[in-house]
Coordinates of C-alpha atoms and ligand atoms in Angstrom, one line a residue:
M13 CA 2.0 -31.3 3.9
K14 CA -0.6 -31.0 6.6
Y15 CA -1.1 -27.3 7.1
R16 CA -1.2 -24.7 4.4
A17 CA -1.9 -21.0 4.2
V18 CA -5.6 -20.4 3.7
K19 CA -6.6 -19.9 0.1
G20 CA -6.0 -16.4 -1.1
T21 CA -3.7 -15.5 1.7
R22 CA 0.1 -15.7 1.5
D23 CA 3.1 -15.5 3.7
L24 CA 5.7 -12.8 3.3
L25 CA 9.2 -13.8 4.2
P26 CA 12.5 -11.9 3.7
P27 CA 13.4 -10.5 1.4
E28 CA 9.8 -10.0 0.2
S29 CA 8.6 -8.9 3.6
E30 CA 11.5 -6.4 3.8
R31 CA 10.4 -4.9 0.4
F32 CA 6.9 -4.4 1.9
A33 CA 8.5 -2.8 5.0
A34 CA 10.7 -0.6 2.8
A35 CA 7.7 0.6 0.8
E36 CA 5.8 1.4 4.0
G37 CA 8.9 3.2 5.3
I38 CA 8.9 5.4 2.2
A39 CA 5.2 6.0 2.7
R40 CA 5.8 7.1 6.2
E41 CA 8.6 9.5 5.2
V42 CA 6.7 11.1 2.3
F43 CA 3.4 11.3 4.1
S44 CA 5.0 12.7 7.3
S45 CA 6.6 15.4 5.2
Y46 CA 3.1 16.6 4.4
G47 CA 2.1 16.6 8.0
Y48 CA 0.3 13.2 8.1
G49 CA 0.2 11.0 11.2
E50 CA -0.4 7.2 11.1
V51 CA -3.7 5.8 12.2
R52 CA -4.3 2.2 13.1
T53 CA -7.8 0.8 13.4
P54 CA -9.1 -2.7 14.2
V55 CA -9.4 -5.4 11.5
L56 CA -12.8 -6.2 12.9
E57 CA -15.7 -3.8 12.6
A58 CA -19.5 -4.1 12.9
T59 CA -20.8 -5.3 9.6
E60 CA -23.3 -2.5 9.5
L61 CA -20.5 0.1 9.2
F62 CA -19.5 -1.3 5.7
A63 CA -23.0 -1.7 4.6
R64 CA -23.7 1.9 5.4
S65 CA -20.5 3.4 3.9
V66 CA -19.2 1.2 1.1
G67 CA -22.8 0.5 0.0
E68 CA -25.2 -2.5 0.1
T69 CA -25.2 -3.0 -3.6
T70 CA -21.4 -2.8 -4.2
D71 CA -19.5 -6.0 -5.1
I72 CA -17.6 -5.6 -1.8
V73 CA -20.6 -5.7 0.5
H74 CA -22.7 -7.9 -1.7
K75 CA -20.3 -10.8 -2.1
E76 CA -16.8 -10.1 -1.0
M77 CA -16.9 -9.6 2.7
Y78 CA -15.7 -11.9 5.4
T79 CA -18.7 -11.7 7.7
F80 CA -19.4 -13.9 10.7
P81 CA -21.4 -13.8 14.0
D82 CA -19.2 -13.7 17.1
R83 CA -20.0 -15.8 20.1
K84 CA -22.7 -13.4 21.2
G85 CA -24.2 -13.4 17.8
R86 CA -23.1 -9.9 16.7
S87 CA -22.3 -9.6 13.0
L88 CA -18.7 -8.7 12.5
T89 CA -16.7 -8.2 9.3
M90 CA -13.0 -8.3 8.7
R91 CA -12.4 -4.9 7.1
P92 CA -12.5 -4.9 3.2
E93 CA -11.1 -1.3 3.1
N94 CA -9.9 1.2 5.7
T95 CA -11.7 4.5 5.2
A96 CA -14.9 3.5 6.9
G97 CA -12.9 2.4 10.0
V98 CA -10.9 5.6 10.1
V99 CA -14.0 7.7 9.8
R100 CA -15.7 5.6 12.5
A101 CA -12.7 6.0 14.8
L102 CA -12.6 9.8 14.3
I103 CA -16.3 10.2 15.0
E104 CA -16.0 8.1 18.1
K105 CA -13.1 10.4 19.4
G106 CA -15.1 13.6 18.8
L107 CA -14.3 14.7 15.2
Q108 CA -16.4 17.8 15.5
D109 CA -14.0 19.3 18.1
M110 CA -10.7 18.4 16.4
P111 CA -8.6 21.1 14.7
R112 CA -8.9 20.9 10.9
P113 CA -7.7 19.8 8.6
I114 CA -7.0 16.2 9.8
R115 CA -4.3 14.4 7.9
L116 CA -4.0 10.6 8.5
W117 CA -2.3 7.7 6.7
Y118 CA -2.5 4.0 7.3
C119 CA -1.2 0.7 6.1
G120 CA -2.6 -2.7 6.8
E121 CA -4.3 -5.9 5.8
Q122 CA -7.7 -5.9 4.1
F123 CA -9.9 -8.9 3.4
R124 CA -12.1 -9.6 0.4
Y125 CA -13.6 -13.0 -0.6
E126 CA -12.5 -12.9 -4.3
Q127 CA -11.2 -15.5 -6.8
P128 CA -7.5 -15.5 -6.2
Q129 CA -5.3 -14.7 -9.2
K130 CA -2.3 -12.5 -10.0
G131 CA -2.6 -9.3 -8.0
R132 CA -5.9 -10.4 -6.4
Y133 CA -5.9 -12.0 -3.0
R134 CA -8.3 -12.6 -0.2
E135 CA -5.9 -11.0 2.3
F136 CA -4.0 -8.1 0.8
R137 CA -2.5 -4.9 2.1
Q138 CA -3.3 -1.3 1.4
I139 CA -1.4 1.9 2.0
G140 CA -3.8 4.9 2.2
A141 CA -4.3 8.5 3.3
E142 CA -7.2 10.6 4.3
L143 CA -7.5 14.4 4.3
L144 CA -10.5 15.7 6.2
G145 CA -12.1 19.1 6.6
I146 CA -11.1 21.0 3.4
P147 CA -13.8 21.3 0.7
G148 CA -11.7 23.0 -2.0
P149 CA -9.8 21.4 -4.9
E150 CA -6.5 22.5 -3.3
A151 CA -7.0 19.5 -0.9
D152 CA -7.4 17.2 -3.9
A153 CA -4.3 18.7 -5.5
E154 CA -2.2 18.4 -2.4
L155 CA -3.3 14.8 -1.9
L156 CA -2.4 13.8 -5.5
L157 CA 0.9 15.6 -5.3
M158 CA 1.7 13.6 -2.2
L159 CA 0.6 10.4 -4.0
F160 CA 2.9 11.2 -6.9
D161 CA 5.8 12.0 -4.6
F162 CA 5.4 8.6 -3.1
L163 CA 5.1 6.8 -6.4
R164 CA 8.2 8.7 -7.8
R165 CA 10.2 7.7 -4.7
L166 CA 9.4 4.1 -5.6
G167 CA 10.9 4.6 -9.0
F168 CA 7.8 5.0 -11.1
A169 CA 8.6 7.4 -14.0
D170 CA 5.7 7.7 -16.3
L171 CA 2.5 7.2 -14.4
S172 CA -0.6 9.2 -15.0
V173 CA -3.7 9.5 -12.9
T174 CA -7.1 8.9 -14.5
L175 CA -9.5 11.5 -13.3
N176 CA -13.2 12.1 -13.2
C177 CA -15.9 14.0 -11.4
V178 CA -19.0 12.2 -10.3
P179 CA -22.3 14.0 -9.4
S180 CA -23.7 13.7 -5.9
R181 CA -27.4 13.5 -4.7
D182 CA -29.8 14.7 -7.4
G183 CA -27.3 14.6 -10.2
R184 CA -26.3 11.1 -9.2
Q185 CA -29.9 10.0 -9.3
R186 CA -30.5 11.4 -12.8
F187 CA -27.2 9.9 -13.9
A188 CA -28.2 6.5 -12.6
E189 CA -31.6 6.7 -14.3
A190 CA -30.0 7.8 -17.6
V191 CA -27.7 4.8 -17.5
R192 CA -30.6 2.5 -16.7
A193 CA -32.5 3.8 -19.7
H194 CA -29.5 3.3 -21.9
V195 CA -28.8 -0.3 -20.8
S196 CA -32.4 -1.6 -20.2
P197 CA -33.3 -2.3 -23.9
Q198 CA -30.3 -4.7 -23.9
A199 CA -30.8 -6.1 -20.5
D200 CA -31.1 -9.7 -21.8
R201 CA -27.5 -9.6 -22.9
L202 CA -26.3 -9.0 -19.4
G203 CA -25.0 -11.6 -17.0
T204 CA -26.8 -12.3 -13.7
D205 CA -24.5 -10.0 -11.7
D206 CA -24.9 -7.1 -14.1
R207 CA -28.7 -7.6 -14.3
R208 CA -28.8 -7.3 -10.6
R209 CA -26.7 -4.1 -10.8
L210 CA -29.0 -2.7 -13.4
E211 CA -31.9 -3.3 -11.0
E212 CA -30.3 -2.1 -7.8
N213 CA -27.7 0.4 -8.7
P214 CA -27.0 1.0 -12.4
L215 CA -23.9 3.1 -11.7
R216 CA -22.2 -0.1 -10.5
L217 CA -22.4 -1.4 -14.0
F218 CA -19.3 0.7 -14.7
D219 CA -17.4 -1.6 -12.3
S220 CA -18.3 -4.6 -14.5
K221 CA -15.4 -6.5 -16.0
D222 CA -17.7 -8.3 -18.4
A223 CA -16.7 -7.4 -22.0
Q224 CA -20.3 -7.6 -23.2
T225 CA -21.4 -5.1 -20.5
R226 CA -18.6 -2.8 -21.3
G227 CA -19.6 -2.9 -24.9
I228 CA -23.2 -2.0 -24.0
L229 CA -21.9 0.9 -21.9
E230 CA -20.1 2.5 -24.8
G231 CA -22.0 5.5 -25.7
A232 CA -23.9 5.5 -22.4
P233 CA -24.4 8.8 -20.6
T234 CA -21.3 9.9 -18.6
S235 CA -21.1 11.6 -15.3
P236 CA -19.9 15.1 -16.4
E237 CA -23.3 15.6 -18.0
F238 CA -25.0 15.5 -14.6
L239 CA -22.7 17.8 -12.6
D240 CA -24.0 20.8 -10.8
D241 CA -22.2 24.2 -11.1
S242 CA -20.1 23.8 -7.9
A243 CA -18.9 20.3 -8.8
R244 CA -18.0 21.5 -12.3
A245 CA -16.1 24.5 -10.9
H246 CA -14.3 22.3 -8.5
Y247 CA -13.3 19.9 -11.2
E248 CA -12.1 22.6 -13.6
R249 CA -10.0 24.2 -10.8
L250 CA -8.5 20.9 -9.9
K251 CA -7.4 20.3 -13.4
Q252 CA -5.7 23.7 -13.5
L253 CA -3.9 23.0 -10.2
L254 CA -2.7 19.6 -11.5
S255 CA -1.4 21.3 -14.7
I256 CA 0.4 24.0 -12.6
M257 CA 2.0 21.2 -10.5
K258 CA 2.9 19.2 -13.5
I259 CA 0.9 16.1 -12.4
P260 CA 0.0 14.2 -15.5
F261 CA -3.6 13.1 -15.8
T262 CA -6.1 11.9 -18.3
E263 CA -9.8 12.3 -18.0
N264 CA -12.1 9.3 -18.1
P265 CA -15.8 10.4 -18.0
S266 CA -17.0 6.9 -17.2
L267 CA -14.7 6.3 -14.3
V268 CA -17.0 5.7 -11.3
R269 CA -15.1 3.5 -8.9
G270 CA -16.5 0.6 -6.8
L271 CA -17.6 2.3 -3.6
D272 CA -20.8 4.2 -3.2
Y273 CA -19.5 6.9 -1.0
Y274 CA -17.4 8.8 -3.6
T275 CA -18.6 12.3 -4.5
V276 CA -17.1 14.9 -6.9
T277 CA -13.5 13.8 -7.5
V278 CA -12.6 10.2 -8.3
F279 CA -9.3 8.9 -9.6
E280 CA -7.2 5.8 -10.1
V281 CA -3.8 4.9 -11.4
V282 CA -3.5 1.9 -13.7
S283 CA -0.2 0.3 -14.4
R284 CA 0.6 -1.4 -17.7
G285 CA 2.2 -4.3 -15.8
L286 CA -1.1 -5.5 -14.4
G287 CA -4.1 -7.0 -16.1
A288 CA -5.8 -4.5 -18.4
Q289 CA -8.5 -3.5 -15.9
D290 CA -6.6 -3.8 -12.7
A291 CA -5.8 -0.5 -10.9
V292 CA -2.9 -0.1 -8.5
L293 CA -4.8 2.4 -6.5
G294 CA -8.1 4.3 -6.3
G295 CA -9.4 7.3 -4.4
G296 CA -11.8 10.2 -4.3
R297 CA -13.8 12.6 -2.3
Y298 CA -16.3 11.4 0.2
D299 CA -18.1 14.6 1.2
N300 CA -21.2 13.0 2.5
L301 CA -19.7 9.9 4.2
I302 CA -18.9 11.4 7.6
G303 CA -22.4 12.8 8.0
D304 CA -23.9 9.6 6.8
L305 CA -22.0 7.7 9.5
G306 CA -23.4 9.9 12.2
G307 CA -20.6 12.5 12.3
P308 CA -20.6 16.2 11.5
D309 CA -20.9 17.4 7.9
M310 CA -17.4 17.4 6.8
P311 CA -15.8 17.1 3.4
A312 CA -12.9 14.7 2.9
I313 CA -10.8 13.0 0.3
G314 CA -8.5 9.9 0.3
F315 CA -6.8 7.2 -1.6
A316 CA -6.0 3.5 -1.1
I317 CA -3.0 1.9 -2.8
G318 CA -3.0 -1.9 -3.2
E319 CA 0.5 -2.6 -1.8
D320 CA 0.7 -6.1 -3.2
R321 CA 0.0 -4.9 -6.7
L322 CA 2.2 -1.9 -6.2
L323 CA 5.2 -4.0 -5.4
D324 CA 4.4 -6.4 -8.3
V325 CA 4.8 -3.6 -10.8
A326 CA 7.3 -1.3 -9.0
P327 CA 10.3 -0.7 -11.3
A328 CA 12.8 -1.1 -8.5
D329 CA 13.4 -2.9 -5.2
P330 CA 12.4 -0.2 -2.7
R331 CA 15.0 -1.3 -0.2
P332 CA 17.9 1.1 0.1
L333 CA 21.5 0.0 -0.7
R334 CA 23.8 -0.7 2.3
E335 CA 26.9 -2.6 3.3
V336 CA 27.1 -5.5 5.7
F337 CA 29.9 -6.7 7.9
F338 CA 30.4 -10.4 7.9
V339 CA 32.4 -11.8 10.8
V340 CA 33.9 -15.2 10.1
P341 CA 35.8 -17.1 12.8
F342 CA 38.6 -19.5 11.7
S343 CA 37.1 -22.2 13.9
K344 CA 34.9 -22.7 16.9
E345 CA 37.8 -21.5 19.0
Q346 CA 37.2 -17.9 17.8
L347 CA 33.4 -17.9 18.2
A348 CA 33.5 -16.0 21.5
Y349 CA 35.9 -13.5 20.1
A350 CA 33.7 -13.1 17.0
L351 CA 30.8 -12.2 19.2
E352 CA 32.9 -9.6 20.9
V353 CA 34.2 -8.1 17.7
A354 CA 30.7 -7.9 16.3
R355 CA 29.5 -6.1 19.4
R356 CA 32.4 -3.6 19.2
I357 CA 31.4 -2.7 15.6
R358 CA 27.7 -2.3 16.5
R359 CA 28.7 -0.1 19.5
H360 CA 30.9 2.0 17.3
D361 CA 28.2 2.5 14.7
P362 CA 24.7 1.7 16.0
A363 CA 23.4 1.6 12.4
A364 CA 25.9 -1.0 11.2
V365 CA 24.6 -4.4 10.2
V366 CA 27.0 -7.2 11.4
D367 CA 26.2 -10.8 10.5
T368 CA 28.3 -13.3 12.4
D369 CA 29.0 -16.8 11.1
L370 CA 27.9 -18.7 14.2
S371 CA 28.6 -22.1 12.6
G372 CA 32.3 -21.8 13.2
R373 CA 32.8 -23.9 10.0
G374 CA 35.9 -21.9 9.0
F375 CA 37.0 -19.3 6.4
K376 CA 36.1 -21.2 3.3
K377 CA 32.4 -21.8 4.1
G378 CA 32.1 -18.4 5.7
F379 CA 33.5 -16.6 2.6
A380 CA 31.2 -18.6 0.4
R381 CA 28.2 -17.5 2.3
A382 CA 29.3 -13.9 2.3
A383 CA 29.8 -14.1 -1.5
Q384 CA 26.3 -15.5 -1.9
V385 CA 24.8 -12.6 0.1
L386 CA 26.6 -10.1 -2.1
E387 CA 25.6 -11.8 -5.3
D388 CA 21.8 -12.4 -5.0
S389 CA 21.0 -9.7 -2.4
S390 CA 18.4 -12.2 -1.1
G391 CA 19.5 -12.0 2.5
P392 CA 17.1 -11.3 5.3
Y393 CA 18.2 -7.7 5.4
P394 CA 16.0 -4.6 5.2
F395 CA 18.3 -3.3 2.4
R396 CA 19.9 -4.5 -0.7
V397 CA 23.6 -5.3 -0.2
S398 CA 26.0 -2.9 -1.8
E399 CA 29.1 -4.4 -0.3
V400 CA 30.1 -7.2 2.1
R401 CA 33.1 -6.6 4.4
V402 CA 34.3 -9.9 5.6
I403 CA 36.2 -9.8 8.9
S404 CA 38.2 -13.0 9.2
L405 CA 39.3 -13.9 12.7
G406 CA 42.1 -16.4 13.2
P407 CA 44.1 -17.2 16.4
E408 CA 46.7 -14.6 15.4
E409 CA 44.2 -11.8 15.0
E410 CA 42.7 -12.7 18.3
A411 CA 46.1 -12.6 20.0
R412 CA 47.1 -9.3 18.4
G413 CA 43.8 -7.5 18.6
T414 CA 43.7 -6.8 14.9
L415 CA 41.1 -7.3 12.2
K416 CA 41.6 -8.4 8.6
I417 CA 38.8 -6.8 6.6
K418 CA 38.2 -7.7 3.0
A419 CA 35.7 -5.8 0.8
L420 CA 34.3 -8.6 -1.4
S421 CA 33.3 -6.6 -4.5
T422 CA 36.5 -4.5 -4.7
R423 CA 38.7 -7.2 -3.2
V424 CA 40.5 -4.6 -1.2
E425 CA 41.9 -6.0 2.0
E426 CA 43.0 -4.0 5.1
S427 CA 44.2 -4.7 8.5
V428 CA 42.9 -2.5 11.4
N429 CA 43.2 -2.4 15.1
L430 CA 40.1 -3.5 17.0
S431 CA 40.6 -0.5 19.2
S432 CA 39.8 1.7 16.2
F433 CA 36.2 0.7 16.7
E434 CA 35.7 2.9 19.7
R435 CA 32.4 3.5 21.3
G436 CA 30.4 5.9 19.3
P437 CA 28.5 8.8 20.7
G438 CA 25.6 8.0 23.0
R439 CA 26.8 4.4 23.8
Ligands
ATP21 P1 -10.5 -4.1 -8.6 O1 -11.3 -3.3 -9.6 O2 -9.2 -4.5 -9.1 O3 -11.3 -5.1 -8.0 P2 -11.3 -2.3 -6.6 O4 -11.9 -1.2 -7.3 O5 -12.1 -3.3 -5.9 O6 -10.2 -3.0 -7.5 P3 -10.5 -0.5 -4.4 O7 -11.6 -1.0 -3.5 O8 -10.6 0.8 -4.9 O9 -10.2 -1.6 -5.5 O10 -9.1 -0.7 -3.6 C1 -8.0 0.0 -3.9 C2 -6.8 -0.8 -4.3 O11 -6.7 -2.0 -3.5 C3 -7.0 -1.4 -5.7 O12 -6.6 -0.5 -6.7 C4 -6.0 -2.6 -5.7 O13 -4.7 -2.2 -5.9 C5 -6.1 -3.1 -4.3 N1 -7.0 -4.2 -4.2 C6 -8.4 -4.3 -4.2 N2 -8.8 -5.6 -4.1 C7 -7.7 -6.3 -4.0 C8 -7.4 -7.8 -3.9 N3 -8.4 -8.6 -3.8 N4 -6.1 -8.2 -3.9 C9 -5.1 -7.3 -4.0 N5 -5.3 -6.0 -4.1 C10 -6.5 -5.5 -4.1
MG22 MG1 -12.7 -5.2 -6.5

């Protein structure tokens, strides 16, 4: 083998690629029903954008970014997340004059230089949403409701969101100092990365996956102790709203999340199917980010779902069930007729999927392939196969203009006139 996919990247082929497309289709349906429109931003952004938004001292910016100079020496980065790009795009288009709220969703590839392992890649996909312009907890509640609608549509039954409220500005500073004071006496037990975090940004210690560090953090001060009155009221009201809407949640006062821009509400959803500390999704408020990036002062909240991880743990294949027509000519003699029959069926029902056996190798091989499609559902189709209707075309059928149609799972066979597949409406 000469050429291989770059380490940490992977190819998605059917049916896997179709599962991704189906999940994205469900996202589009659910998010559209909440009034969201899709946003697509470039993979490449100026490096500075991520340094300013995600934060210089986060793992992402510090050691995970794909950053390189272009031919003119500008520093570019392949996006490690999508919120910064969306905010940049909106500011560039004139965010201050847009009617509020702004509801946008996206899906696309993200890039982080990490050690590849199960559920962790260097190129991965995120599905996310951003709600801009509403400061109140009702925005948080609506966003979480939408998120749960989406997860339920994918078949998740007993998920619960882990919730916390993090202080901003002054409170954040005091919180960081308190954590530093708690950890400093045991600094020599920290690894190099965590010692750097302690120096530069102690709150990032909460992202550490080092068991030793996590031990030291037990009993450390937690964010709720540093909230101001308005953040506290916001958080209390959000919890009430979630209870009213029957969205299950648990509180985790040391949940901080790995991006510096989060303020007030933060949340994640962890699935038991993944490694103990691997979240399927994360999100939160970013009330200061838009202003920090040069836009108007505007509150916002969003989430990002790791699509690869989501599909790893999804309880069901997200593709819908549908039936396929399988047109099998008796020999090469009937190939032209097979093409015509397939076309008639598609014209009659534009949504029908008609797979024609172009090999002309006869009924036996054709039926065998059809049976295989029904059995393992691993065809290239954007749906799972509920039934295969085999249409076998011999010289007699061609002469008489009839079709023998056999439903493979029920074994019911019928004979119909080709003329019964009339042109459908609009064709
Ligand atoms: P982790 O703690 O697992 O590194 P994170 O905090 O870095 O996750 P976020 O930046 O919040 O993750 O991104 C949101 C989601 O994107 C994650 O919950 C996860 O599902 C997904 N994700 C993040 N990094 C990767 C990766 N390298 N490979 C696959 N999915 C990822
Ligand atoms: Mg990470």
